[in-house]
mmCIF file of C-alpha atoms in Angstrom:
data_model
loop_
_atom_site.group_PDB
_atom_site.id
_atom_site.type_symbol
_atom_site.label_atom_id
_atom_site.label_comp_id
_atom_site.label_asym_id
_atom_site.label_seq_id
_atom_site.Cartn_x
_atom_site.Cartn_y
_atom_site.Cartn_z
ATOM 1 C CA MET X 30 0.000 0.000 0.000
ATOM 2 C CA THR X 31 1.430 3.381 -0.952
ATOM 3 C CA ASP X 32 1.484 6.276 1.450
ATOM 4 C CA GLU X 33 -0.675 9.227 0.438
ATOM 5 C CA LEU X 34 1.336 12.309 -0.523
ATOM 6 C CA VAL X 35 0.736 15.680 1.098
ATOM 7 C CA ARG X 36 1.645 18.955 -0.593
ATOM 8 C CA VAL X 37 3.657 20.958 1.930
ATOM 9 C CA TYR X 38 4.752 24.567 1.535
ATOM 10 C CA VAL X 39 8.098 25.229 3.191
ATOM 11 C CA PRO X 40 9.098 28.843 3.867
ATOM 12 C CA ALA X 41 12.728 29.500 3.002
ATOM 13 C CA THR X 42 15.398 32.000 1.981
ATOM 14 C CA VAL X 43 17.830 31.948 -0.928
ATOM 15 C CA PRO X 44 20.697 30.614 1.276
ATOM 16 C CA MET X 45 18.354 27.837 2.403
ATOM 17 C CA LEU X 46 17.923 26.851 -1.263
ATOM 18 C CA ALA X 47 21.656 26.206 -1.482
ATOM 19 C CA ARG X 48 21.363 23.938 1.564
ATOM 20 C CA LEU X 49 18.356 22.212 -0.051
ATOM 21 C CA ARG X 50 20.530 21.292 -3.016
ATOM 22 C CA ASP X 51 23.462 20.123 -0.886
ATOM 23 C CA GLU X 52 21.925 18.598 2.264
ATOM 24 C CA GLY X 53 18.151 18.801 2.134
ATOM 25 C CA LEU X 54 15.980 21.536 3.551
ATOM 26 C CA VAL X 55 15.468 21.582 7.312
ATOM 27 C CA ALA X 56 12.191 23.214 8.302
ATOM 28 C CA GLU X 57 10.929 23.652 11.832
ATOM 29 C CA GLU X 58 7.499 24.483 10.493
ATOM 30 C CA ALA X 59 5.779 24.483 7.139
ATOM 31 C CA HIS X 60 2.191 24.782 5.906
ATOM 32 C CA ALA X 61 -0.289 22.382 4.339
ATOM 33 C CA VAL X 62 -4.016 21.839 4.067
ATOM 34 C CA THR X 63 -4.862 20.425 7.497
ATOM 35 C CA PRO X 64 -8.183 19.251 8.975
ATOM 36 C CA GLU X 65 -8.182 22.433 11.090
ATOM 37 C CA LEU X 66 -7.825 24.585 7.979
ATOM 38 C CA ARG X 67 -10.590 22.653 6.203
ATOM 39 C CA GLU X 68 -12.937 23.118 9.155
ATOM 40 C CA TRP X 69 -12.154 26.854 9.435
ATOM 41 C CA TYR X 70 -12.629 27.467 5.711
ATOM 42 C CA ALA X 71 -15.389 24.958 5.051
ATOM 43 C CA GLU X 72 -16.629 26.724 1.905
ATOM 44 C CA GLY X 73 -13.183 26.701 0.301
ATOM 45 C CA ASP X 74 -12.361 24.242 -2.431
ATOM 46 C CA GLU X 75 -9.035 22.431 -2.533
ATOM 47 C CA GLU X 76 -7.367 25.105 -4.656
ATOM 48 C CA GLU X 77 -8.404 27.875 -2.258
ATOM 49 C CA LEU X 78 -7.174 25.902 0.745
ATOM 50 C CA GLU X 79 -3.829 25.269 -0.971
ATOM 51 C CA TYR X 80 -3.557 29.015 -1.691
ATOM 52 C CA VAL X 81 -4.109 29.836 2.002
ATOM 53 C CA ALA X 82 -1.365 27.405 3.064
ATOM 54 C CA PHE X 83 0.984 28.749 0.363
ATOM 55 C CA THR X 84 0.339 32.366 1.392
ATOM 56 C CA ARG X 85 1.047 31.582 5.024
ATOM 57 C CA ALA X 86 4.369 30.003 4.039
ATOM 58 C CA ALA X 87 5.246 33.173 2.115
ATOM 59 C CA GLN X 88 4.438 35.203 5.233
ATOM 60 C CA ASP X 89 6.707 32.966 7.300
ATOM 61 C CA ALA X 90 9.461 33.527 4.735
ATOM 62 C CA LEU X 91 9.409 37.183 5.832
ATOM 63 C CA LEU X 92 10.200 36.061 9.388
ATOM 64 C CA LEU X 93 13.141 34.024 8.084
ATOM 65 C CA LEU X 94 14.403 37.074 6.199
ATOM 66 C CA ARG X 95 14.154 39.180 9.338
ATOM 67 C CA ALA X 96 16.284 36.586 11.149
ATOM 68 C CA ASP X 97 18.900 36.544 8.351
ATOM 69 C CA PRO X 98 19.762 40.108 7.310
ATOM 70 C CA THR X 99 22.417 38.813 4.873
ATOM 71 C CA ALA X 100 19.935 36.819 2.751
ATOM 72 C CA PRO X 101 18.754 38.384 -0.519
ATOM 73 C CA ARG X 102 15.458 40.123 0.107
ATOM 74 C CA ARG X 103 13.281 37.593 -1.693
ATOM 75 C CA ARG X 104 10.580 35.443 -0.155
ATOM 76 C CA VAL X 105 10.998 31.775 -1.020
ATOM 77 C CA VAL X 106 8.438 28.972 -0.754
ATOM 78 C CA VAL X 107 9.428 25.416 -1.638
ATOM 79 C CA SER X 108 6.478 23.195 -2.577
ATOM 80 C CA VAL X 109 7.178 19.570 -1.731
ATOM 81 C CA ASP X 110 5.220 16.326 -1.827
ATOM 82 C CA LEU X 111 5.807 14.283 1.315
ATOM 83 C CA PRO X 112 4.329 10.992 2.484
ATOM 84 C CA ALA X 113 1.571 11.716 5.003
ATOM 85 C CA ARG X 114 3.506 9.777 7.659
ATOM 86 C CA ALA X 115 6.391 12.269 7.282
ATOM 87 C CA VAL X 116 4.209 15.282 8.060
ATOM 88 C CA GLY X 117 3.502 15.957 11.727
ATOM 89 C CA ARG X 118 0.605 18.158 12.737
ATOM 90 C CA VAL X 119 1.250 21.029 15.108
ATOM 91 C CA GLY X 120 -1.386 22.077 17.614
ATOM 92 C CA GLY X 121 -5.021 21.892 16.748
ATOM 93 C CA GLU X 122 -6.107 25.512 16.609
ATOM 94 C CA LEU X 123 -9.027 26.152 14.278
ATOM 95 C CA GLY X 124 -7.732 27.421 10.938
ATOM 96 C CA SER X 125 -4.142 26.308 11.507
ATOM 97 C CA SER X 126 -2.155 25.146 8.498
ATOM 98 C CA VAL X 127 1.089 24.572 10.404
ATOM 99 C CA VAL X 128 2.798 21.204 9.995
ATOM 100 C CA ARG X 129 6.258 19.882 10.823
ATOM 101 C CA PRO X 130 8.216 17.766 8.339
ATOM 102 C CA ALA X 131 9.657 14.692 10.083
ATOM 103 C CA GLY X 132 13.190 15.376 8.841
ATOM 104 C CA PRO X 133 15.217 17.178 6.222
ATOM 105 C CA VAL X 134 13.326 17.589 2.968
ATOM 106 C CA PRO X 135 15.385 16.132 0.082
ATOM 107 C CA VAL X 136 15.513 17.932 -3.238
ATOM 108 C CA LYS X 137 14.001 14.868 -4.962
ATOM 109 C CA VAL X 138 10.558 15.577 -3.397
ATOM 110 C CA VAL X 139 10.453 19.222 -4.519
ATOM 111 C CA ALA X 140 7.537 19.921 -6.845
ATOM 112 C CA ALA X 141 8.278 23.611 -7.415
ATOM 113 C CA ILE X 142 10.252 26.543 -6.080
ATOM 114 C CA HIS X 143 8.627 29.954 -5.750
ATOM 115 C CA VAL X 144 10.739 33.109 -5.393
ATOM 116 C CA ASP X 145 10.056 36.833 -5.521
ATOM 117 C CA GLY X 146 11.265 38.594 -8.645
ATOM 118 C CA ALA X 147 13.874 41.354 -8.479
ATOM 119 C CA GLU X 148 11.192 44.051 -8.617
ATOM 120 C CA ALA X 149 9.833 42.892 -5.242
ATOM 121 C CA ALA X 150 13.122 43.190 -3.327
ATOM 122 C CA ASP X 151 12.550 46.677 -1.874
ATOM 123 C CA ASP X 152 8.998 45.895 -0.742
ATOM 124 C CA VAL X 153 10.096 42.545 0.707
ATOM 125 C CA ALA X 154 12.998 44.197 2.547
ATOM 126 C CA ALA X 155 10.636 46.743 4.096
ATOM 127 C CA ALA X 156 8.131 44.033 5.045
ATOM 128 C CA ALA X 157 10.797 41.844 6.654
ATOM 129 C CA GLU X 158 11.716 44.765 8.916
ATOM 130 C CA VAL X 159 8.173 45.143 10.280
ATOM 131 C CA VAL X 160 6.587 41.683 9.964
ATOM 132 C CA VAL X 161 6.648 41.047 13.722
ATOM 133 C CA GLU X 162 4.918 44.355 14.387
ATOM 134 C CA ALA X 163 2.330 43.511 11.716
ATOM 135 C CA GLN X 164 1.616 40.174 13.404
ATOM 136 C CA ALA X 165 1.135 42.069 16.665
ATOM 137 C CA GLY X 166 -1.575 44.182 15.030
ATOM 138 C CA ASP X 167 0.238 47.369 13.977
ATOM 139 C CA PRO X 168 -1.801 48.679 10.994
ATOM 140 C CA ASP X 169 1.087 50.665 9.479
ATOM 141 C CA ALA X 170 3.327 47.606 9.610
ATOM 142 C CA GLN X 171 0.541 45.491 8.087
ATOM 143 C CA PHE X 172 0.254 47.993 5.229
ATOM 144 C CA THR X 173 3.972 47.513 4.546
ATOM 145 C CA VAL X 174 3.637 43.710 4.650
ATOM 146 C CA ASP X 175 0.642 43.922 2.313
ATOM 147 C CA GLY X 176 2.878 45.812 -0.137
ATOM 148 C CA ALA X 177 5.188 42.800 -0.313
ATOM 149 C CA GLU X 178 2.252 40.422 -0.613
ATOM 150 C CA ASP X 179 1.058 42.326 -3.681
ATOM 151 C CA HIS X 180 3.975 40.695 -5.528
ATOM 152 C CA GLU X 181 3.335 37.190 -6.806
ATOM 153 C CA LEU X 182 6.139 34.709 -6.367
ATOM 154 C CA GLU X 183 7.659 33.398 -9.588
ATOM 155 C CA TRP X 184 7.513 29.657 -10.298
ATOM 156 C CA TYR X 185 10.616 27.565 -10.974
ATOM 157 C CA ASP X 186 10.912 23.903 -11.815
ATOM 158 C CA PRO X 187 13.191 21.986 -9.395
ATOM 159 C CA THR X 188 15.601 21.349 -12.285
ATOM 160 C CA GLU X 189 16.184 25.128 -12.416
ATOM 161 C CA LEU X 190 17.582 25.299 -8.870
ATOM 162 C CA ASP X 191 21.204 25.890 -9.898
ATOM 163 C CA LEU X 192 20.165 28.544 -12.408
ATOM 164 C CA LEU X 193 17.986 30.221 -9.792
ATOM 165 C CA LEU X 194 20.836 30.270 -7.261
ATOM 166 C CA ARG X 195 23.153 31.878 -9.842
ATOM 167 C CA GLU X 196 20.548 34.528 -10.730
ATOM 168 C CA VAL X 197 19.376 35.407 -7.227
ATOM 169 C CA GLY X 198 22.323 34.490 -5.027
#
């Protein structure tokens, strides 16, 4: 019997992509469509639920950028397909999409890599500076974060990882 695959959205930075290629991506937390998310957004179809989980991973990428001021100011989300047994649920809060991969995510399970384009760098840099304040409810900070979220992340095939690292790194 094969294990069902779960699409997981892992927030990352450009330097983390280099580690993905070399060692696998270590993620404390990631996002996926969870039972708690389904219950919270009962009217949402699968595509809408996936978009919510993806967007939350992009928001978490801002936190990673805040923690690493040397990383290029680009949000990164790595979409991976993991066996359900390798995805641990975190908490049980209504609406939560947070999951925890059981170990390092190997590059072979990457379905796609999503990265901000160069035109987003200034807005992403500003958002990374104030993302914590935005999460705490500061409306001015949220406006700045919304400016970064207005940029759609570009899609890359996993085979383009080296090219992407040369272009962005």
